[in-house]
Amino acid sequence: MRQHFAIRPWSDLVEVYWSSLGEAYVTPVADDLVGVAVLTSARGSFDDHLRAFPRLRARLGDAPPASGVLGAGPLRQRVRRRVAGRVLLVGDSAGYVDALTGEGIAVALRTSAELVDCVVADRPEDYEAAWRRVSWECRALTASLLWARNRSLLAPRIVPAAAALPGVYGAIVNRLT
């Protein structure tokens, strides 16, 4: 779920807050507006979920909502196949592990050349195997991060590990994107 708040952003970066409930992302949207997105599998209202992030709640203070609450999910979209006759799927329509990582864009960029090659060769049936071959790394990295995030012992160590090993973290992000 996400909602915008009428408050001056306190950073020009996207911030991520963690709690046992899930994750909250704060995005500067305009000079006087921030977006707050809460990712969780728990049911409840946006306000209930926001209470799980007391530091974020304190940052927002009494800032009034500037939009209604919107929700979406699930953030994983499985596709049985990317080829149906001469219809070939690319990008998010071809399926993705997580919508927030940029994985869909990365996979689209990596697989679009394969799609064109299959169309030019008049062999659309070859695209499925090509898509799997070219996209496996992005999908594996994203799935691995989500797997770690869903482990109670690993989740709170992800951000400190990234901070302690910025070169490793940067290399992983660069491979994904």
mmCIF file of C-alpha atoms in Angstrom:
data_model
loop_
_atom_site.group_PDB
_atom_site.id
_atom_site.type_symbol
_atom_site.label_atom_id
_atom_site.label_comp_id
_atom_site.label_asym_id
_atom_site.label_seq_id
_atom_site.Cartn_x
_atom_site.Cartn_y
_atom_site.Cartn_z
ATOM 1 C CA MET A 1 0.000 0.000 0.000
ATOM 2 C CA ARG A 2 1.147 3.530 -0.629
ATOM 3 C CA GLN A 3 0.127 7.048 0.244
ATOM 4 C CA HIS A 4 1.573 10.505 -0.387
ATOM 5 C CA PHE A 5 2.147 13.012 2.412
ATOM 6 C CA ALA A 6 2.385 16.807 2.187
ATOM 7 C CA ILE A 7 5.800 17.291 3.758
ATOM 8 C CA ARG A 8 9.147 18.539 2.517
ATOM 9 C CA PRO A 9 11.395 15.528 1.783
ATOM 10 C CA TRP A 10 14.186 15.218 4.329
ATOM 11 C CA SER A 11 16.387 13.430 1.797
ATOM 12 C CA ASP A 12 16.769 13.290 -1.977
ATOM 13 C CA LEU A 13 17.244 9.519 -1.721
ATOM 14 C CA VAL A 14 14.776 6.681 -1.356
ATOM 15 C CA GLU A 15 14.844 5.467 2.257
ATOM 16 C CA VAL A 16 13.960 1.964 3.368
ATOM 17 C CA TYR A 17 12.661 1.253 6.877
ATOM 18 C CA TRP A 18 12.528 -2.299 8.206
ATOM 19 C CA SER A 19 10.373 -3.890 10.889
ATOM 20 C CA SER A 20 9.024 -7.323 11.714
ATOM 21 C CA LEU A 21 5.936 -6.350 9.691
ATOM 22 C CA GLY A 22 7.839 -5.750 6.454
ATOM 23 C CA GLU A 23 9.436 -2.808 4.672
ATOM 24 C CA ALA A 24 8.490 0.836 4.186
ATOM 25 C CA TYR A 25 9.892 2.880 1.305
ATOM 26 C CA VAL A 26 9.954 6.682 1.435
ATOM 27 C CA THR A 27 10.396 8.394 -1.921
ATOM 28 C CA PRO A 28 10.812 12.139 -2.428
ATOM 29 C CA VAL A 29 8.193 13.029 -5.030
ATOM 30 C CA ALA A 30 8.227 16.838 -5.141
ATOM 31 C CA ASP A 31 9.550 19.775 -3.114
ATOM 32 C CA ASP A 32 6.653 19.368 -0.692
ATOM 33 C CA LEU A 33 5.650 15.723 -1.122
ATOM 34 C CA VAL A 34 6.879 12.270 -0.137
ATOM 35 C CA GLY A 35 5.472 8.890 -1.059
ATOM 36 C CA VAL A 36 5.364 6.126 1.533
ATOM 37 C CA ALA A 37 4.916 2.532 0.395
ATOM 38 C CA VAL A 38 4.536 -0.319 2.872
ATOM 39 C CA LEU A 39 5.300 -3.838 1.687
ATOM 40 C CA THR A 40 3.931 -6.600 3.853
ATOM 41 C CA SER A 41 1.908 -9.757 3.626
ATOM 42 C CA ALA A 42 0.024 -8.784 6.809
ATOM 43 C CA ARG A 43 -3.538 -7.590 6.536
ATOM 44 C CA GLY A 44 -4.538 -4.250 8.000
ATOM 45 C CA SER A 45 -5.003 -0.590 7.248
ATOM 46 C CA PHE A 46 -2.205 1.665 6.037
ATOM 47 C CA ASP A 47 -2.261 3.507 9.396
ATOM 48 C CA ASP A 48 -1.992 0.208 11.277
ATOM 49 C CA HIS A 49 0.975 -0.811 9.155
ATOM 50 C CA LEU A 50 2.658 2.576 9.540
ATOM 51 C CA ARG A 51 2.649 2.114 13.334
ATOM 52 C CA ALA A 52 5.149 -0.740 12.846
ATOM 53 C CA PHE A 53 7.699 1.894 11.722
ATOM 54 C CA PRO A 54 7.950 4.328 14.659
ATOM 55 C CA ARG A 55 11.010 6.196 13.314
ATOM 56 C CA LEU A 56 9.237 6.796 10.017
ATOM 57 C CA ARG A 57 6.031 7.796 11.794
ATOM 58 C CA ALA A 58 8.041 10.312 13.818
ATOM 59 C CA ARG A 59 9.618 11.726 10.623
ATOM 60 C CA LEU A 60 6.176 12.212 9.107
ATOM 61 C CA GLY A 61 4.901 13.897 12.268
ATOM 62 C CA ASP A 62 1.534 15.510 11.619
ATOM 63 C CA ALA A 63 2.017 15.761 7.860
ATOM 64 C CA PRO A 64 -1.390 15.506 6.217
ATOM 65 C CA PRO A 65 -2.062 12.831 3.610
ATOM 66 C CA ALA A 66 -1.924 14.275 0.100
ATOM 67 C CA SER A 67 -3.549 11.265 -1.580
ATOM 68 C CA GLY A 68 -5.699 8.315 -0.815
ATOM 69 C CA VAL A 69 -4.217 4.933 -0.008
ATOM 70 C CA LEU A 70 -3.602 2.750 -3.034
ATOM 71 C CA GLY A 71 -2.634 -0.892 -2.953
ATOM 72 C CA ALA A 72 -1.349 -3.502 -5.334
ATOM 73 C CA GLY A 73 -0.038 -6.993 -5.300
ATOM 74 C CA PRO A 74 1.149 -9.584 -5.436
ATOM 75 C CA LEU A 75 4.560 -8.289 -6.437
ATOM 76 C CA ARG A 76 5.482 -11.544 -8.145
ATOM 77 C CA GLN A 77 3.957 -12.421 -11.507
ATOM 78 C CA ARG A 78 4.491 -15.908 -12.852
ATOM 79 C CA VAL A 79 3.959 -16.669 -16.512
ATOM 80 C CA ARG A 80 3.750 -20.257 -17.715
ATOM 81 C CA ARG A 81 5.223 -19.388 -21.077
ATOM 82 C CA ARG A 82 6.285 -16.358 -23.041
ATOM 83 C CA VAL A 83 5.337 -17.736 -26.477
ATOM 84 C CA ALA A 84 1.874 -18.494 -27.845
ATOM 85 C CA GLY A 85 2.080 -18.945 -31.590
ATOM 86 C CA ARG A 86 3.465 -15.674 -32.918
ATOM 87 C CA VAL A 87 2.779 -13.736 -29.703
ATOM 88 C CA LEU A 88 5.957 -13.214 -27.685
ATOM 89 C CA LEU A 89 6.032 -11.525 -24.280
ATOM 90 C CA VAL A 90 8.807 -9.200 -23.148
ATOM 91 C CA GLY A 91 9.354 -7.073 -20.020
ATOM 92 C CA ASP A 92 6.892 -7.309 -17.148
ATOM 93 C CA SER A 93 4.352 -9.126 -19.321
ATOM 94 C CA ALA A 94 6.851 -12.028 -19.496
ATOM 95 C CA GLY A 95 6.726 -12.378 -15.695
ATOM 96 C CA TYR A 96 8.922 -11.171 -12.867
ATOM 97 C CA VAL A 97 10.059 -12.144 -9.391
ATOM 98 C CA ASP A 98 9.722 -8.712 -7.748
ATOM 99 C CA ALA A 99 8.263 -5.518 -9.156
ATOM 100 C CA LEU A 100 10.326 -3.140 -7.031
ATOM 101 C CA THR A 101 13.852 -4.178 -7.935
ATOM 102 C CA GLY A 102 13.863 -3.047 -11.552
ATOM 103 C CA GLU A 103 14.226 -6.693 -12.522
ATOM 104 C CA GLY A 104 11.480 -6.426 -15.159
ATOM 105 C CA ILE A 105 13.306 -3.601 -16.936
ATOM 106 C CA ALA A 106 16.646 -5.404 -16.731
ATOM 107 C CA VAL A 107 15.134 -8.621 -18.093
ATOM 108 C CA ALA A 108 13.338 -6.677 -20.851
ATOM 109 C CA LEU A 109 16.578 -5.063 -21.959
ATOM 110 C CA ARG A 110 18.457 -8.361 -21.865
ATOM 111 C CA THR A 111 15.789 -10.379 -23.667
ATOM 112 C CA SER A 112 14.517 -7.896 -26.270
ATOM 113 C CA ALA A 113 17.427 -8.633 -28.631
ATOM 114 C CA GLU A 114 16.636 -12.342 -28.349
ATOM 115 C CA LEU A 115 13.003 -11.617 -29.193
ATOM 116 C CA VAL A 116 14.015 -9.626 -32.285
ATOM 117 C CA ASP A 117 16.400 -12.393 -33.400
ATOM 118 C CA CYS A 118 13.639 -15.000 -33.092
ATOM 119 C CA VAL A 119 11.183 -12.850 -35.063
ATOM 120 C CA VAL A 120 13.723 -12.051 -37.804
ATOM 121 C CA ALA A 121 14.631 -15.757 -38.093
ATOM 122 C CA ASP A 122 10.891 -16.605 -38.191
ATOM 123 C CA ARG A 123 11.441 -18.941 -35.229
ATOM 124 C CA PRO A 124 9.251 -17.537 -32.441
ATOM 125 C CA GLU A 125 9.238 -20.944 -30.771
ATOM 126 C CA ASP A 126 12.949 -20.465 -29.907
ATOM 127 C CA TYR A 127 12.222 -17.399 -27.786
ATOM 128 C CA GLU A 128 11.169 -19.251 -24.623
ATOM 129 C CA ALA A 129 14.545 -20.988 -24.280
ATOM 130 C CA ALA A 130 16.384 -17.795 -25.203
ATOM 131 C CA TRP A 131 14.401 -15.822 -22.597
ATOM 132 C CA ARG A 132 15.259 -18.337 -19.875
ATOM 133 C CA ARG A 133 18.948 -18.412 -20.847
ATOM 134 C CA VAL A 134 19.352 -14.626 -20.897
ATOM 135 C CA SER A 135 17.174 -13.770 -17.875
ATOM 136 C CA TRP A 136 18.299 -16.423 -15.371
ATOM 137 C CA GLU A 137 20.889 -14.211 -13.651
ATOM 138 C CA CYS A 138 18.451 -11.354 -12.932
ATOM 139 C CA ARG A 139 15.796 -13.764 -11.735
ATOM 140 C CA ALA A 140 18.263 -15.675 -9.532
ATOM 141 C CA LEU A 141 19.678 -12.531 -7.911
ATOM 142 C CA THR A 142 16.210 -11.144 -7.192
ATOM 143 C CA ALA A 143 14.917 -14.466 -5.839
ATOM 144 C CA SER A 144 18.005 -14.828 -3.630
ATOM 145 C CA LEU A 145 17.534 -11.373 -2.128
ATOM 146 C CA LEU A 146 13.858 -12.056 -1.446
ATOM 147 C CA TRP A 147 14.724 -15.436 0.068
ATOM 148 C CA ALA A 148 17.186 -13.754 2.453
ATOM 149 C CA ARG A 149 14.650 -11.000 3.253
ATOM 150 C CA ASN A 150 12.117 -13.626 4.328
ATOM 151 C CA ARG A 151 14.526 -15.287 6.796
ATOM 152 C CA SER A 152 14.286 -13.813 10.284
ATOM 153 C CA LEU A 153 18.014 -14.313 10.929
ATOM 154 C CA LEU A 154 19.155 -12.831 7.634
ATOM 155 C CA ALA A 155 16.706 -9.979 6.998
ATOM 156 C CA PRO A 156 18.055 -7.555 9.621
ATOM 157 C CA ARG A 157 21.602 -8.178 8.396
ATOM 158 C CA ILE A 158 21.045 -7.262 4.730
ATOM 159 C CA VAL A 159 21.406 -3.482 5.063
ATOM 160 C CA PRO A 160 24.373 -3.638 7.498
ATOM 161 C CA ALA A 161 26.102 -6.129 5.174
ATOM 162 C CA ALA A 162 25.529 -3.828 2.194
ATOM 163 C CA ALA A 163 26.933 -0.905 4.190
ATOM 164 C CA ALA A 164 29.959 -2.924 5.330
ATOM 165 C CA LEU A 165 30.657 -4.324 1.847
ATOM 166 C CA PRO A 166 29.661 -1.565 -0.588
ATOM 167 C CA GLY A 167 31.772 -3.012 -3.392
ATOM 168 C CA VAL A 168 30.031 -6.384 -3.176
ATOM 169 C CA TYR A 169 26.613 -4.754 -2.872
ATOM 170 C CA GLY A 170 27.373 -2.456 -5.819
ATOM 171 C CA ALA A 171 28.515 -5.388 -7.952
ATOM 172 C CA ILE A 172 25.292 -7.282 -7.224
ATOM 173 C CA VAL A 173 23.112 -4.243 -8.005
ATOM 174 C CA ASN A 174 25.073 -3.595 -11.192
ATOM 175 C CA ARG A 175 24.613 -7.205 -12.309
ATOM 176 C CA LEU A 176 20.886 -6.950 -11.656
ATOM 177 C CA THR A 177 20.469 -3.659 -13.484
#
